[in-house]
């Protein structure tokens, strides 16, 4: 399993990758990063999931938060707020701003996001090849109830409105019902250069414990990516982001409800489906669901899935590679 392809969201994906690199130091790891969380703020293009992977593997992440830079200051944000320029609910720090300025400048000069990401990674040396899922603009929006009198009514029934994923996630803390999750632009997007080639050349494809709807699901929504993975003829292995019927972190259960999927390890495996997924790891507390997942045609094993530290995470990655080897041998 020399060439490993990973579909990654932000924090969960990035932490898993750190364990994977320890478990398989000789491997060539390519990461397809979700860009549906991207947002334009203050005239800048912010790519939270790409940056989280880059900073985590490059040693610049704020470890406690899991996103943003270590040793961060917020002078620019405070100055913007003094001008009354928001949004104030999104915490962009001074060090992080520099990344978005460089990215936006390069995009304005005509470089595609994939080339810009490669350039940013020159500094961070993440130890993986990081590819955005697409160079085209995709923005995940969430359909929520419009508060009475908001003036924002826009849904078919006049009582719902779509908000950017970051507004739903960060400002609203996913505390309001999500009726639908729409990766706007995904249907017209093309996989970024290198994405389909990386899938074709991979020995194994791994879905880390990232959000199955707004992270891995958004990557799979780019036409051609799901099909290429399903047809690649190599083991596709996933690790459940749900442990004991609750997300390990984040609010994956809220967006799972929006797509009609129960927040259980087995339901997420069925959501990916046996046409895509060959093997699935659930946590030991969900050992009861192994039979159910296997009945759905997906090889399954229960192992500890809490990413408490890099060694525990490396052990998860080893389990993923072991079950992939079994799939290949079967
Ligand atoms: N998450 C928060 O909960 N609050 C923030 O203010 C925030 C700012 C932010 C800035 C840059 C960045 O790269 C990520 C940031 N995140 C923040 C994380 C992000 O909202 C999400 O966790 C991901 O998009 C989901 O993968």
Coordinates of C-alpha atoms and ligand atoms in Angstrom, one line a residue:
X1 CA 0.0 0.0 0.0
X2 CA 2.5 2.6 -1.2
X3 CA 0.2 5.1 -2.7
X4 CA -2.5 6.2 -0.3
X5 CA -5.3 8.6 -1.3
X6 CA -7.3 10.3 1.5
X7 CA -10.4 12.4 1.1
X8 CA -10.2 15.0 3.8
X9 CA -12.3 17.6 5.6
X10 CA -10.8 19.9 8.2
X11 CA -9.9 18.9 11.8
X12 CA -10.8 15.2 11.8
X13 CA -9.1 14.6 8.5
X14 CA -6.0 16.6 9.4
X15 CA -5.5 14.8 12.7
X16 CA -6.0 11.4 11.0
X17 CA -3.4 12.3 8.4
X18 CA -0.9 13.0 11.2
X19 CA -1.4 9.4 12.5
X20 CA -1.3 8.0 9.0
X21 CA 2.0 9.6 8.3
X22 CA 3.4 8.0 11.5
X23 CA 1.9 4.6 10.6
X24 CA 3.1 4.6 7.0
X25 CA 6.2 6.9 6.8
X26 CA 7.3 5.4 3.5
X27 CA 3.9 5.9 1.8
X28 CA 3.2 8.5 -0.8
X29 CA 0.1 10.2 0.5
X30 CA -2.2 12.3 -1.7
X31 CA -5.0 14.3 0.0
X32 CA -8.0 15.5 -1.8
X33 CA -9.3 18.4 0.3
X34 CA -12.8 19.7 0.6
X35 CA -13.3 23.2 -0.7
X36 CA -17.0 23.5 -0.1
X37 CA -16.3 25.2 3.3
X38 CA -14.4 28.0 1.4
X39 CA -15.7 31.5 2.0
X40 CA -14.9 35.0 0.6
X41 CA -14.4 37.5 3.4
X42 CA -13.0 41.0 3.3
X43 CA -12.2 40.4 -0.4
X44 CA -10.1 37.4 0.5
X45 CA -10.5 33.7 -0.4
X46 CA -10.4 31.6 2.8
X47 CA -10.1 27.8 2.4
X48 CA -10.5 26.4 6.0
X49 CA -10.1 22.7 5.3
X50 CA -7.1 23.0 3.0
X51 CA -5.5 25.3 5.6
X52 CA -6.3 23.0 8.5
X53 CA -4.6 20.1 6.7
X54 CA -1.6 22.3 5.7
X55 CA -1.1 23.9 9.2
X56 CA -1.7 20.6 11.1
X57 CA 0.8 18.7 9.1
X58 CA 3.2 21.6 8.8
X59 CA 3.3 22.3 12.5
X60 CA 1.5 25.7 12.5
X61 CA -1.9 24.7 13.8
X62 CA -3.5 26.0 17.0
X63 CA -3.6 22.5 18.6
X64 CA -6.3 23.3 21.1
X65 CA -8.7 24.7 18.6
X66 CA -7.8 22.4 15.7
X67 CA -8.1 25.3 13.2
X68 CA -6.2 28.5 12.7
X69 CA -2.7 29.4 13.6
X70 CA -0.7 28.8 16.8
X71 CA 0.4 31.9 18.6
X72 CA -2.2 33.9 16.8
X73 CA -3.1 37.6 17.4
X74 CA -6.2 39.4 16.2
X75 CA -5.2 43.0 15.5
X76 CA -6.6 43.1 11.9
X77 CA -9.9 41.7 13.0
X78 CA -10.1 44.2 15.8
X79 CA -9.3 47.1 13.4
X80 CA -11.9 45.9 10.9
X81 CA -14.5 45.7 13.8
X82 CA -13.6 49.3 14.7
X83 CA -14.6 50.3 11.2
X84 CA -17.8 48.3 11.7
X85 CA -16.7 45.8 9.1
X86 CA -17.7 42.2 9.8
X87 CA -18.5 39.4 10.1
X88 CA -17.2 39.4 13.7
X89 CA -18.3 35.8 14.2
X90 CA -15.6 34.4 12.1
X91 CA -12.2 34.4 13.8
X92 CA -9.5 35.3 11.3
X93 CA -6.2 35.9 13.0
X94 CA -3.3 38.1 11.7
X95 CA -1.0 35.1 10.8
X96 CA -3.9 33.4 9.1
X97 CA -4.7 36.6 7.2
X98 CA -1.3 36.4 5.5
X99 CA -2.2 33.0 4.0
X100 CA -5.5 34.4 2.6
X101 CA -3.7 37.4 1.2
X102 CA -1.1 35.3 -0.6
X103 CA -3.8 33.0 -1.9
X104 CA -6.1 35.7 -3.2
X105 CA -3.2 37.6 -4.8
X106 CA -2.1 34.5 -6.7
X107 CA -5.7 33.7 -7.7
X108 CA -6.1 37.3 -9.0
X109 CA -2.9 36.8 -11.0
X110 CA -4.5 33.9 -12.7
X111 CA -3.2 30.8 -10.9
X112 CA -5.7 28.1 -10.2
X113 CA -6.4 27.1 -6.6
X114 CA -4.5 23.8 -7.1
X115 CA -1.3 25.7 -8.1
X116 CA -1.8 28.2 -5.2
X117 CA -2.2 25.4 -2.7
X118 CA 1.0 23.8 -4.0
X119 CA 2.8 27.1 -3.6
X120 CA 1.5 27.6 0.0
X121 CA 2.6 24.0 0.8
X122 CA 6.1 24.9 -0.3
X123 CA 6.3 26.8 2.9
X124 CA 4.6 24.3 5.2
X125 CA 6.0 21.0 3.7
X126 CA 3.0 19.0 5.0
X127 CA 4.5 15.7 3.9
X128 CA 1.5 14.9 1.7
X129 CA 0.5 16.1 -1.8
X130 CA -2.5 18.3 -1.0
X131 CA -5.0 18.8 -3.9
X132 CA -8.2 20.8 -3.7
X133 CA -11.1 18.7 -4.9
X134 CA -11.7 21.3 -7.7
X135 CA -10.3 24.6 -8.9
X136 CA -13.9 25.7 -9.5
X137 CA -16.0 27.6 -7.0
X138 CA -18.1 25.4 -4.8
X139 CA -19.8 26.7 -1.7
X140 CA -21.8 24.6 0.7
X141 CA -25.1 26.3 1.7
X142 CA -27.5 25.1 4.4
X143 CA -31.2 25.6 4.2
X144 CA -32.6 26.8 7.5
X145 CA -35.9 28.3 8.8
X146 CA -35.9 32.1 8.2
X147 CA -36.7 33.9 11.4
X148 CA -40.0 35.8 11.2
X149 CA -39.6 39.2 9.8
X150 CA -36.0 38.6 8.7
X151 CA -36.7 39.9 5.3
X152 CA -34.5 37.1 4.0
X153 CA -37.3 34.8 2.9
X154 CA -36.2 33.1 -0.2
X155 CA -37.3 29.5 -0.1
X156 CA -40.0 28.0 -2.2
X157 CA -42.4 28.2 0.7
X158 CA -41.2 31.6 1.6
X159 CA -40.2 30.6 5.1
X160 CA -36.7 29.2 4.6
X161 CA -33.4 30.7 3.6
X162 CA -30.0 29.4 2.6
X163 CA -26.9 30.4 4.6
X164 CA -23.3 29.8 3.9
X165 CA -22.0 26.7 5.7
X166 CA -19.7 28.8 7.9
X167 CA -22.6 30.9 9.0
X168 CA -24.5 27.8 9.9
X169 CA -21.5 26.1 11.6
X170 CA -19.8 29.0 13.3
X171 CA -22.4 31.8 13.9
X172 CA -25.4 29.5 14.4
X173 CA -23.3 26.7 16.0
X174 CA -25.5 24.2 14.0
X175 CA -28.1 24.8 16.7
X176 CA -31.0 25.4 14.2
X177 CA -32.5 22.6 12.1
X178 CA -30.8 22.1 8.7
X179 CA -33.4 21.1 6.1
X180 CA -30.9 20.6 3.3
X181 CA -27.2 20.8 2.6
X182 CA -26.4 22.0 -0.9
X183 CA -22.9 22.1 -2.4
X184 CA -23.7 25.0 -4.7
X185 CA -21.7 24.8 -7.9
X186 CA -20.6 21.2 -7.4
X187 CA -22.6 19.9 -10.3
X188 CA -20.7 22.2 -12.7
X189 CA -17.3 21.7 -11.0
X190 CA -14.5 19.6 -12.5
X191 CA -12.0 17.7 -10.5
X192 CA -8.8 19.7 -10.0
X193 CA -5.7 18.7 -12.1
X194 CA -4.2 15.6 -10.6
X195 CA -7.3 14.4 -8.7
X196 CA -8.4 11.7 -11.2
X197 CA -4.8 10.7 -11.8
X198 CA -4.2 10.3 -8.1
X199 CA -7.3 8.1 -7.8
X200 CA -6.2 6.0 -10.7
X201 CA -2.8 5.5 -9.3
X202 CA -3.8 4.9 -5.7
X203 CA -3.3 1.5 -4.0
X204 CA -5.9 2.3 -1.4
X205 CA -8.5 5.1 -0.8
X206 CA -9.2 6.2 2.8
X207 CA -12.2 8.2 4.1
X208 CA -10.9 9.5 7.4
X209 CA -13.3 10.3 10.3
X210 CA -14.3 13.5 8.5
X211 CA -17.9 14.7 8.2
X212 CA -19.6 12.4 5.7
X213 CA -22.0 15.1 4.4
X214 CA -20.2 18.4 4.3
X215 CA -16.6 17.1 4.0
X216 CA -16.3 13.7 2.3
X217 CA -19.8 14.1 0.8
X218 CA -18.9 17.4 -0.9
X219 CA -15.8 16.0 -2.4
X220 CA -17.8 13.0 -3.8
X221 CA -20.3 15.5 -5.2
X222 CA -17.8 16.8 -7.7
X223 CA -18.8 14.9 -10.9
X224 CA -16.3 12.2 -11.7
X225 CA -14.7 11.7 -8.3
X226 CA -17.2 9.2 -6.8
X227 CA -17.3 7.3 -10.1
X228 CA -13.5 7.2 -10.3
X229 CA -13.1 5.9 -6.7
X230 CA -15.9 3.3 -7.2
X231 CA -14.3 2.1 -10.4
X232 CA -10.6 2.3 -9.3
X233 CA -10.5 -1.4 -8.3
X234 CA -8.6 -0.7 -5.1
X235 CA -9.8 -1.1 -1.5
X236 CA -11.9 1.9 -0.2
X237 CA -11.8 2.0 3.6
X238 CA -13.6 4.4 5.9
X239 CA -13.4 5.2 9.6
X240 CA -16.5 6.2 11.4
X241 CA -16.8 9.8 12.6
X242 CA -19.7 8.6 14.8
X243 CA -18.9 6.9 18.1
X244 CA -21.7 5.7 20.4
X245 CA -24.3 7.5 18.3
X246 CA -22.7 10.9 18.5
X247 CA -20.1 12.7 16.5
X248 CA -16.6 12.4 17.9
X249 CA -16.3 16.2 17.5
X250 CA -18.1 18.8 15.6
X251 CA -21.8 18.6 14.8
X252 CA -22.0 15.9 12.1
X253 CA -25.3 14.6 13.5
X254 CA -27.0 17.9 12.6
X255 CA -26.1 17.7 8.9
X256 CA -26.7 13.9 8.8
X257 CA -30.3 14.6 9.8
X258 CA -30.6 17.0 6.9
X259 CA -29.8 14.2 4.5
X260 CA -32.0 11.7 6.3
X261 CA -29.1 9.6 7.8
X262 CA -29.2 8.4 11.4
X263 CA -26.2 9.4 13.5
X264 CA -24.9 5.9 13.9
X265 CA -21.7 4.3 12.7
X266 CA -23.7 1.7 10.7
X267 CA -26.0 4.2 9.1
X268 CA -23.0 6.3 7.9
X269 CA -21.5 3.1 6.3
X270 CA -24.8 2.4 4.5
X271 CA -24.9 6.0 3.4
X272 CA -21.6 5.6 1.6
X273 CA -22.9 2.2 0.5
X274 CA -21.2 -1.0 -0.6
X275 CA -20.9 0.3 -4.2
X276 CA -18.3 2.7 -2.9
X277 CA -17.0 1.4 0.4
X278 CA -15.3 -1.9 0.8
X279 CA -14.4 -1.7 4.5
X280 CA -15.5 0.3 7.5
X281 CA -14.0 0.7 11.0
X282 CA -16.3 1.4 13.9
X283 CA -15.2 2.1 17.4
X284 CA -15.2 -0.7 20.0
X285 CA -18.2 0.8 21.7
X286 CA -20.1 0.2 18.5
X287 CA -19.0 -3.4 18.1
X288 CA -22.6 -4.5 18.0
X289 CA -23.0 -2.8 14.6
X290 CA -20.3 -4.9 12.9
X291 CA -22.8 -7.6 11.9
X292 CA -25.2 -5.0 10.5
X293 CA -22.5 -3.3 8.4
X294 CA -21.3 -6.7 7.1
X295 CA -24.9 -7.6 6.3
X296 CA -24.9 -4.5 4.0
X297 CA -21.9 -6.0 2.1
X298 CA -19.2 -3.9 3.7
X299 CA -16.3 -5.6 5.6
X300 CA -16.2 -4.2 9.2
X301 CA -14.1 -4.3 12.3
X302 CA -14.4 -2.6 15.7
X303 CA -11.2 -0.9 16.9
X304 CA -10.6 2.1 19.2
X305 CA -11.3 5.2 17.1
X306 CA -10.6 8.1 19.5
X307 CA -7.8 10.3 18.1
X308 CA -6.5 11.0 21.6
X309 CA -2.9 11.4 20.5
X310 CA -0.8 10.8 17.4
X311 CA 0.1 7.2 18.4
X312 CA -3.6 6.2 19.0
X313 CA -4.4 7.8 15.6
X314 CA -1.5 5.9 14.0
X315 CA -3.0 2.7 15.4
X316 CA -6.3 3.6 13.7
X317 CA -4.5 4.2 10.4
X318 CA -2.7 0.8 10.8
X319 CA -6.1 -0.9 11.3
X320 CA -7.4 0.8 8.1
X321 CA -4.4 -0.4 6.1
X322 CA -4.7 -3.9 7.5
X323 CA -8.4 -4.2 6.6
X324 CA -7.6 -2.8 3.2
X325 CA -5.0 -5.6 2.7
X326 CA -7.7 -8.1 3.7
X327 CA -10.1 -6.7 1.1
X328 CA -7.4 -6.9 -1.6
X329 CA -6.6 -10.5 -0.7
X330 CA -10.3 -11.6 -0.6
Ligands
LIG1 N1 -14.4 27.6 13.6 C1 -15.0 28.2 14.6 O1 -15.7 27.5 15.3 N2 -15.0 29.6 14.8 C2 -14.3 30.4 14.0 O2 -14.3 31.6 14.2 C3 -13.5 29.8 12.9 C4 -12.7 30.6 12.1 C5 -11.9 29.9 11.2 C6 -11.0 30.7 10.4 C7 -10.1 30.0 9.5 C8 -10.2 28.7 9.4 O3 -9.4 28.0 8.5 C9 -11.1 27.9 10.1 C10 -12.0 28.5 11.0 N3 -12.9 27.8 11.8 C11 -13.6 28.4 12.8 C12 -13.0 26.4 11.5 C13 -14.1 26.1 10.4 O4 -15.2 26.9 10.6 C14 -14.7 24.7 10.4 O5 -14.3 23.9 11.5 C15 -14.4 24.0 9.1 O6 -14.8 24.7 8.0 C16 -15.2 22.6 9.1 O7 -14.3 21.7 8.6

